[in-house]
XYZ file of C-alpha atoms in Angstrom:
509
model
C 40.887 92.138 75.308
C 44.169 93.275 76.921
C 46.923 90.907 77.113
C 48.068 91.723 81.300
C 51.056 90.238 81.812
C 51.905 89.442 85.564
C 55.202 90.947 87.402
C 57.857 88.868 86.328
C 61.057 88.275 84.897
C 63.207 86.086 82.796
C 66.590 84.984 80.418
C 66.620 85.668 76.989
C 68.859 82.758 75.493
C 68.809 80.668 72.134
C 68.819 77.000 72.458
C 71.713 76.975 70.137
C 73.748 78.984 72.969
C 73.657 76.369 75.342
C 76.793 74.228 76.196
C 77.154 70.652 75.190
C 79.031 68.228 73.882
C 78.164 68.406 69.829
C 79.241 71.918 68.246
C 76.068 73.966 69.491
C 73.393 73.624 72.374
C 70.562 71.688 72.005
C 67.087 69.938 73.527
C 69.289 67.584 75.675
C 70.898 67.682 79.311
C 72.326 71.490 79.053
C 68.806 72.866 78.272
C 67.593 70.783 81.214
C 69.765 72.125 83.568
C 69.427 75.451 82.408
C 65.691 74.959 83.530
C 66.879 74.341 86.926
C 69.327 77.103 86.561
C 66.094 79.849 86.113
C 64.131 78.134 88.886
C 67.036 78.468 91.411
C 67.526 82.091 90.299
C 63.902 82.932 90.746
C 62.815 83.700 87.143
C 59.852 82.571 85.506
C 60.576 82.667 81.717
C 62.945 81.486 79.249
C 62.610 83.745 75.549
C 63.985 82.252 72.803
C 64.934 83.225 68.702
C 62.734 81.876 66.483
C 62.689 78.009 66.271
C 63.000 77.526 62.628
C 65.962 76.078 60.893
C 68.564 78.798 60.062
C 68.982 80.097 56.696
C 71.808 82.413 54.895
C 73.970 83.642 57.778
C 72.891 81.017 59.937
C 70.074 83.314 60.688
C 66.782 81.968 62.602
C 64.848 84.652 60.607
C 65.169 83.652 57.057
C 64.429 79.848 57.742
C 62.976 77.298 54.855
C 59.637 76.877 56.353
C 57.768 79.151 59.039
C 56.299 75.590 60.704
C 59.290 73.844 60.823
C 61.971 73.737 63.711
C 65.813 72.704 63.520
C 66.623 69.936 63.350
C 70.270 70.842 64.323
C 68.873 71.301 68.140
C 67.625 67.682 68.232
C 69.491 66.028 70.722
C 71.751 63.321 69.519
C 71.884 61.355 72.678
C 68.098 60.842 72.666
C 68.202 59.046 69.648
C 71.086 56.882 70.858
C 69.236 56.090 73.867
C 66.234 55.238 71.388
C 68.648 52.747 69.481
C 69.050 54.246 65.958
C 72.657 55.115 66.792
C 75.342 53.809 69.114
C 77.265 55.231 71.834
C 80.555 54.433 69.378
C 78.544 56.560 66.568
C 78.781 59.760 68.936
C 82.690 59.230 70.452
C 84.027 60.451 66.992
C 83.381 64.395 67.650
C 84.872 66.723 65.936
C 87.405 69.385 67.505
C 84.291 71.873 67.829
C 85.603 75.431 68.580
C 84.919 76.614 72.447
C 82.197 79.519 72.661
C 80.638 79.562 69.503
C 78.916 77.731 67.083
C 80.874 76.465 63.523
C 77.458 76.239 61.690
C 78.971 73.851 58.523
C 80.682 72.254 60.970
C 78.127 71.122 63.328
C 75.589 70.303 60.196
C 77.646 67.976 58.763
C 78.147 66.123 61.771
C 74.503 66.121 62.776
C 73.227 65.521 59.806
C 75.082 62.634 59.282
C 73.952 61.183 62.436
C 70.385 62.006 61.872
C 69.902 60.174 58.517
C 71.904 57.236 60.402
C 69.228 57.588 63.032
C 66.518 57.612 60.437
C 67.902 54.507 58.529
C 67.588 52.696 61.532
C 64.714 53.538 62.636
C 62.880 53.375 59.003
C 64.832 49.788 58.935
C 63.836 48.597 62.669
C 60.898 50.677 64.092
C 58.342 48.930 66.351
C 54.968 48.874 65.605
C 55.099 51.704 68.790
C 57.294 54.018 67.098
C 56.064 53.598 63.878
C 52.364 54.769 64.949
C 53.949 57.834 66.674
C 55.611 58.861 63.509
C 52.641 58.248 61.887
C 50.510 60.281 64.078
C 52.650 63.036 64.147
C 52.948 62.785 60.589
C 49.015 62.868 59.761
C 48.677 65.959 62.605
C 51.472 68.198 60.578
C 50.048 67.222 57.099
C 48.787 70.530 56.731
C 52.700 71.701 56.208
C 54.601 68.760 56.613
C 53.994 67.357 53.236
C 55.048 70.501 51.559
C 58.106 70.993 53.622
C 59.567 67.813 53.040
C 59.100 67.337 49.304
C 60.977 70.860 49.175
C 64.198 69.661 51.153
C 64.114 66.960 49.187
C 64.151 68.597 46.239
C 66.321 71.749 47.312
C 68.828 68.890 47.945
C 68.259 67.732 44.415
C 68.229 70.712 42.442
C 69.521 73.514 44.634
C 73.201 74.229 45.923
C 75.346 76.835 44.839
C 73.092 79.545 45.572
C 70.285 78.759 43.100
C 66.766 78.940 44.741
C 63.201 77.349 43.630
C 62.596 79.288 40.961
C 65.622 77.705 39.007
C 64.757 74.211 39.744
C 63.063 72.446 36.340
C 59.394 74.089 35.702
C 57.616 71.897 36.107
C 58.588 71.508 40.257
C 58.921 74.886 40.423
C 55.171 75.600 39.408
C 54.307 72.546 41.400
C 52.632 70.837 38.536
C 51.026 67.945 39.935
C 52.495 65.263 37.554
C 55.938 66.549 38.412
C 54.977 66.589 42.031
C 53.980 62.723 41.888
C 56.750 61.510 40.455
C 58.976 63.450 42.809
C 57.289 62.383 45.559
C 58.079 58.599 44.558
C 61.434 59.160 43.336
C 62.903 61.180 46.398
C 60.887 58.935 48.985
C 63.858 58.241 51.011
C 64.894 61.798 51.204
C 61.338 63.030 52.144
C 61.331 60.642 54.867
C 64.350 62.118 56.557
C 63.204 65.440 56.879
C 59.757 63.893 58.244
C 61.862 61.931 60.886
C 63.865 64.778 61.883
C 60.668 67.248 62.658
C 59.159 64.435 64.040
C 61.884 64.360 66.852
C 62.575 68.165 67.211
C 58.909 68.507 67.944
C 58.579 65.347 70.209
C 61.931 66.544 72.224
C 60.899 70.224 72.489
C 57.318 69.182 73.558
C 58.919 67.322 76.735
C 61.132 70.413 77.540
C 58.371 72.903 77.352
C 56.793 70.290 79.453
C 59.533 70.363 81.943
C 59.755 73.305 81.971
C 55.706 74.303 82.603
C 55.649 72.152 85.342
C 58.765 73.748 87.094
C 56.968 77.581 86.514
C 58.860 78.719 83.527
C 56.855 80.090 80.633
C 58.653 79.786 76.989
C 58.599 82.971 75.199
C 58.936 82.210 71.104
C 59.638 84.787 68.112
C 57.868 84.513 65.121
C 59.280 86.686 62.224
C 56.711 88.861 60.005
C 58.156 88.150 57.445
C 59.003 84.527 55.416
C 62.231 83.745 53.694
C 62.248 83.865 49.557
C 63.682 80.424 49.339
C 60.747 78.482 51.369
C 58.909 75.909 51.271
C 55.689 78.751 52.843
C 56.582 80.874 49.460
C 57.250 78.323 47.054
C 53.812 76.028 47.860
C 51.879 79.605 48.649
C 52.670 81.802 45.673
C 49.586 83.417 45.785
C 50.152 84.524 49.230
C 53.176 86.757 47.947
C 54.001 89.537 45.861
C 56.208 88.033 42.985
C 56.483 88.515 39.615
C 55.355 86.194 36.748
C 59.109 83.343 37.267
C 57.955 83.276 40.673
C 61.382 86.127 42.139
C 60.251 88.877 44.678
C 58.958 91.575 42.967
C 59.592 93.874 46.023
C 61.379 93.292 49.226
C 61.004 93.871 52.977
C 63.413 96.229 55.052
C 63.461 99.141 57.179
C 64.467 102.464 56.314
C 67.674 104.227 57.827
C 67.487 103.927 61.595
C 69.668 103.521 64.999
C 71.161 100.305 63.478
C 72.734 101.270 59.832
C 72.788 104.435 57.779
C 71.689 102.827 54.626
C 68.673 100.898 56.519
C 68.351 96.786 56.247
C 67.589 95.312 53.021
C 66.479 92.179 54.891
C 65.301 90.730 51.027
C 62.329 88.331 52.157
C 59.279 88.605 49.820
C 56.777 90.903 50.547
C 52.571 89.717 51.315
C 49.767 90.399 49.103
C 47.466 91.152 51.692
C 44.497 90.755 49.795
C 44.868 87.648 49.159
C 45.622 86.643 52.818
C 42.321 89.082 53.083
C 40.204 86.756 50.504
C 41.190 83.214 52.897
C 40.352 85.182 56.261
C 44.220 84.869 56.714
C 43.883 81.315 57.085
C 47.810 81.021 56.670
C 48.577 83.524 59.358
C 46.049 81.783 61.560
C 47.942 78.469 60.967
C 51.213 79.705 61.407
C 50.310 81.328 64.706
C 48.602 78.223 65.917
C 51.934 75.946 65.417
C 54.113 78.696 66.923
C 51.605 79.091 70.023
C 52.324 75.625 70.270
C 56.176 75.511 70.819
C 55.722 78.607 73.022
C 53.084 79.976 76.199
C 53.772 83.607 74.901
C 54.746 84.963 70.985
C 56.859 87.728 69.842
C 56.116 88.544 67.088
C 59.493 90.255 65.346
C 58.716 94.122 63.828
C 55.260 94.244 64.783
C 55.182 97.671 62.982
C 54.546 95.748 59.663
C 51.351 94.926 60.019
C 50.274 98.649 60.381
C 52.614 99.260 57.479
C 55.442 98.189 55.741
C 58.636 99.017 54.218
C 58.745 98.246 50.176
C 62.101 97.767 48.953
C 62.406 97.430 45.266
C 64.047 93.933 44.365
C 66.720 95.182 42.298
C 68.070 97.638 45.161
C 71.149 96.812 46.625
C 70.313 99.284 49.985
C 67.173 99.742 51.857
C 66.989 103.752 51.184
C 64.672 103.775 48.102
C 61.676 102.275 49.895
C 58.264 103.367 50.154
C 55.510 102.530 53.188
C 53.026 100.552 52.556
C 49.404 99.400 54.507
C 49.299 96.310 55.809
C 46.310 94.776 57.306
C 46.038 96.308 60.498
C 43.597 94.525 63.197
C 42.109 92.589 60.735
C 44.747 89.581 60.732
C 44.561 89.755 64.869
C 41.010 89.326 65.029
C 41.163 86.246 62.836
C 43.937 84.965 65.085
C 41.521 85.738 68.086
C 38.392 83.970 67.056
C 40.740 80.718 67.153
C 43.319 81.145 68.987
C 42.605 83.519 71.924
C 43.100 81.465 75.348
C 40.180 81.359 78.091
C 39.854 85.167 78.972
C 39.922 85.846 75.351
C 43.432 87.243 75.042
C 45.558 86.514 72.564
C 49.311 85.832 74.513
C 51.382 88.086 72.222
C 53.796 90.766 72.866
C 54.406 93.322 70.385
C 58.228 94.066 69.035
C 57.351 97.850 68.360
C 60.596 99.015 67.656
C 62.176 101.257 65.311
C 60.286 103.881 63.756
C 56.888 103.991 66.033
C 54.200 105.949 64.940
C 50.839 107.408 66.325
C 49.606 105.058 64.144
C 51.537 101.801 65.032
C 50.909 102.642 69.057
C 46.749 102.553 68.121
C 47.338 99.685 66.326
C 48.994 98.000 69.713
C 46.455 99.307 72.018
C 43.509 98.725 69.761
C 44.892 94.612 69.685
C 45.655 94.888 73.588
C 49.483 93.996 73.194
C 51.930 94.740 75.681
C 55.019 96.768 73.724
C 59.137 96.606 74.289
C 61.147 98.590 75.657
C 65.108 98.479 75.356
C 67.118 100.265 77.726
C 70.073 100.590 75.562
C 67.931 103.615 73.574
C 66.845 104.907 76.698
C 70.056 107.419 77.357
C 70.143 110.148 74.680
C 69.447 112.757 77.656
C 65.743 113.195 76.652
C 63.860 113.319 79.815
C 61.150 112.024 77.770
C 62.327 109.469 75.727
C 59.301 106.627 76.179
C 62.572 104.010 77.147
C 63.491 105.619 79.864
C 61.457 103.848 83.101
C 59.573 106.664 84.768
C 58.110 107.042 81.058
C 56.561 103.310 80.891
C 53.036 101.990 81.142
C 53.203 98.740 83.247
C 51.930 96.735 80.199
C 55.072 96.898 79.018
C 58.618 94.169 78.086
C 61.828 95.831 79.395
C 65.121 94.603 78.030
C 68.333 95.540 78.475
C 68.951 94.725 74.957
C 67.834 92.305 72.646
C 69.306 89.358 70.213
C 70.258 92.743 67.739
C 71.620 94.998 70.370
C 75.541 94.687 71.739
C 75.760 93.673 75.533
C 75.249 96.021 77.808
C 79.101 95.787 78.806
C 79.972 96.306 75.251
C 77.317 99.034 74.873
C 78.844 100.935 77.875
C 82.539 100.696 76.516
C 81.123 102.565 73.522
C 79.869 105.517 74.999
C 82.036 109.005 75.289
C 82.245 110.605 78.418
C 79.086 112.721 78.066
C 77.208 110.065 77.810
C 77.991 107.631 80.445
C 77.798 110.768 82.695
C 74.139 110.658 82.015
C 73.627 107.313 82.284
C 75.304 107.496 85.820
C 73.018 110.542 86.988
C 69.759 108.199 85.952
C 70.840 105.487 87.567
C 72.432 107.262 90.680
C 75.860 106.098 90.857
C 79.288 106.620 90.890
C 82.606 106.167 88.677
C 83.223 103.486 91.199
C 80.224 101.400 90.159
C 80.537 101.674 86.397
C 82.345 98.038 86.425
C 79.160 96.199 87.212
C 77.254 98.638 84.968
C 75.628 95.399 83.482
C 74.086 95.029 86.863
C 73.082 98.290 87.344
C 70.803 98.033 84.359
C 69.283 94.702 85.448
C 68.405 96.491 88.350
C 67.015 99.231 86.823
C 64.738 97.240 84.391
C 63.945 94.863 87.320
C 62.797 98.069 89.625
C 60.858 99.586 86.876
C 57.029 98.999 86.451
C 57.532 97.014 83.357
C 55.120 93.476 83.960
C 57.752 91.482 82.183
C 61.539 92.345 82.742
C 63.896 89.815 80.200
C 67.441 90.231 80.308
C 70.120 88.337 78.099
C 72.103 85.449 79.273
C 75.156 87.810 78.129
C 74.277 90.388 80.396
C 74.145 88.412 83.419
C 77.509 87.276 82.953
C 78.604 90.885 82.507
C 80.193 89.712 78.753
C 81.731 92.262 76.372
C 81.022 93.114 72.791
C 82.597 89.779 71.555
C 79.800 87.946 72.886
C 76.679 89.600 71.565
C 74.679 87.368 69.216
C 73.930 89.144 66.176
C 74.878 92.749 64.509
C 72.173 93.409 61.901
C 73.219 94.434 58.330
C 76.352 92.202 58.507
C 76.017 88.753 56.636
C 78.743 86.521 58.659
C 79.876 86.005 61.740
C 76.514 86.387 63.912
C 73.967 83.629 65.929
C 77.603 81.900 66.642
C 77.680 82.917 70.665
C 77.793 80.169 73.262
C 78.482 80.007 76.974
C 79.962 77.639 79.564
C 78.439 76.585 82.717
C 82.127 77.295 84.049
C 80.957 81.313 83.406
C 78.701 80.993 85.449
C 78.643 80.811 88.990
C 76.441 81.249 92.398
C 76.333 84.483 92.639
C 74.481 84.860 89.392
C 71.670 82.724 90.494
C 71.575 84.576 93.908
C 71.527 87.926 92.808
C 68.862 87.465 89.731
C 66.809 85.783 93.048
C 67.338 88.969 95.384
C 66.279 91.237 92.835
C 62.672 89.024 91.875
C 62.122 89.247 95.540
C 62.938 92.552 96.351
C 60.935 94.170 93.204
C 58.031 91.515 93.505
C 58.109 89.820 90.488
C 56.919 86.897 90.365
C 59.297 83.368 91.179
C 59.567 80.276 88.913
């Protein structure tokens, strides 16, 4: 069954981006508002990263667990309106920086003020609250437990660097005596991290609610690939390909490509598909169930890997000395679709098939019935046939401008030579005169083209340089920080956003 997607458009943006009061955006009043924001400027979704807590380099793609979500997004006024902190808790704020995020920074304030919250609450819950916890706490056994128990022990044993395989043996072969009497000893600890995904998932459910009933669809990410140091890898080593002390054997990357010379050693474990295979992928079905409940549409991040994938020895320092492998191919879909697929049988996923696309990867696609992505940033290498260039898409299609990994399309533009923005002006039509709003040129573009879904970043409608953009893959610091201000923004970016739904017929929030 093909997944149609209808005419419309929308913002890609990362809660953490928002503004606010408390070192990085979160589920309160900014992401509210921002809802209102895409109504008034007649889109109809909101994309997201992946929901996950970050990992090293603050990135939403190597997170602890795959079911989890941060708890750095929950919203701290909530809780003080709940009672578990006071108004006097949250007038001690730190001198955040303006316009991005200070990741140790903003944990250690939250943090602190979540196991306040929690202490309270554990201390002083009614018998209202406690049943909710409880509820939500029996529904998310299935991962909850397991996730827990390894914060509290990462806490415990881990820091400076060291992952679950150093911890003692017997928790890191999850012996169950060990796991008892770690369970009673760190019971405090365990239920913090319990509290804290109990509120990220009751605040997100009310803003995807919100949001629903306002028009706006929520478009998740869910990343192929696990991180090493998990709670999914540590509690599932039979899922993954590691050797006998529990380390990666080999590693998952890409080979040289647009982004870096030497390719991306991205360093997350690589599946044994067999034994996924030998369960009916009962873990993949579970982890696309909790996703495809955050969300009303899933990327899923490098689709490519499940027609095959790029094995990285462990011990490489570069991602050149790989090999392709097979992965499962439809196999893992169609065990998604007999439980997941929604009344006309689709499953409501869109396809990141970018980098190096084969014959192969493009039957894969259109044998599963997934729309595909399209970047406009690769479009101009003066190939009249270059599949990003509009007049070569199929109208099941995502257009971006660029993506989370791409620069803005105002930095992008700046680092073009003269040949090539020559180009880009003859495809689009224009002059020298009209290269300042170039960003706008391209929303238009992606907006006219016959793309179903047209996303473009919050970045680009703002018409924000290279300083802005929110992540430059293969470097380890300084990305996932960006953040903008409502006082960016103004009327005209709502109006114009609205002019262009109308006048290309995609569909209004």
């Amino acid at each position: 069954m093909i997944t149609s997607l209808p005419r419309h458009n929308g913002i890609l943006l990362h809660p953490t981006s928002l503004p606010g009061p408390h070192g990085s955006g979160d589920l309160g009043p900014a992401a509210y508002h921002f809802v209102d924001w895409l109504v008034g400027a007649g889109q109809s979704v909101w994309q997201v990263l992946p929901l996950g807590s970050v990992g090293p380099g603050n990135s939403p793609y190597i997170s602890p667990s795959a079911f989890a979500g941060n708890e750095l997004l929950i919203d701290l006024c909530q809780l003080r309106d709940a009672g578990w902190i006071t108004e006097a808790d949250l007038k001690s704020v730190p001198n955040f920086p303006a316009g991005r995020v200070d990741y140790n920074a903003v944990r250690r304030f939250r943090i602190a003020h979540l196991r306040r919250a929690a202490k309270h609450f554990f201390s002083h819950q009614s018998v209202g609250q406690r049943l909710a916890y409880e509820g939500f706490c029996n529904t998310a056994r299935g991962w909850l437990d397991d996730y827990a128990l390894f914060m509290a022990l990462d806490i415990t044993h881990g820091g400076d660097g060291r992952m679950w395989q150093d911890w003692p043996a017997p928790l890191a072969k999850r012996q169950p005596t060990a796991l008892c009497e770690a369970r009673s000893q760190l019971a405090e600890e365990i239920d913090f991290w319990k509290f804290c995904q109990w509120r990220f998932f009751d605040q997100w459910s009310a803003l995807k609610h919100y949001a629903n009933a306002r028009h706006i669809e929520l478009v998740g990410d869910l990343p192929i690939f696990v991180a090493a140091h998990s709670a999914d890898v540590w509690a599932n080593r039979q899922l993954f390909d590691l050797d006998r002390k529990g380390y990666p054997r080999v590693v998952a990357g890409v080979p040289p490509d647009y982004f870096s010379a030497t390719g991306q050693r991205w360093g997350n474990p690589l599946y044994r598909w067999s034994a996924h295979a030998a369960e009916d992928y009962r873990w993949w079905v579970e982890r696309m169930r909790q996703t495809m409940k955050l969300c009303d549409v899933v990327r899923i991040d490098h689709f490519r890997g499940f027609e095959s994938f790029w094995e990285i020895p462990a011990a490489a320092e570069t991602a050149v000395n790989g090999t392709w492998r097979p992965g499962p191919g439809e196999a893992v879909f169609n065990a998604m679709r007999r439980e997941l697929s929604d009344a006309q049988g689709r499953l409501r996923i869109i396809a990141e098939d970018l980098g190096i696309i084969t014959p192969a990867v493009d039957a894969l696609r259109l044998a599963i019935g997934l729309p595909g992505m399209r970047i406009l940033q690769f479009a101009f290498d003066g190939n009249a046939k270059n599949p990003y260039l509009p007049h070569n898409y199929e109208a099941n299609t995502v257009v971006y401008t660029g993506t989370h990994d791409n620069d803005t399309s105002r930095g992008w533009w700046e680092s073009l030579g003269h040949p090539e923005q020559d180009y880009v002006r003859s495809y689009l039509g224009i002059g020298d005169d009209s290269s300042e709003e170039i960003h706008w040129q391209l929303i238009r573009l992606a907006c006219s083209s016959v793309a179903s879904l047209c996303v473009i970043p919050m970045q680009d409608v703002l018409g924000l340089d290279s300083t802005h953009r929110m992540n430059a893959p293969g470097l380890g610091e300084g990305s996932w920080e960006w953040r903008f201000s409502w006082r960016q923004v103004d009327d005209s970016h709502a109006r114009r956003l609205a002019e262009l739904t109308r006048l290309y017929g995609r569909k209004p929030g």
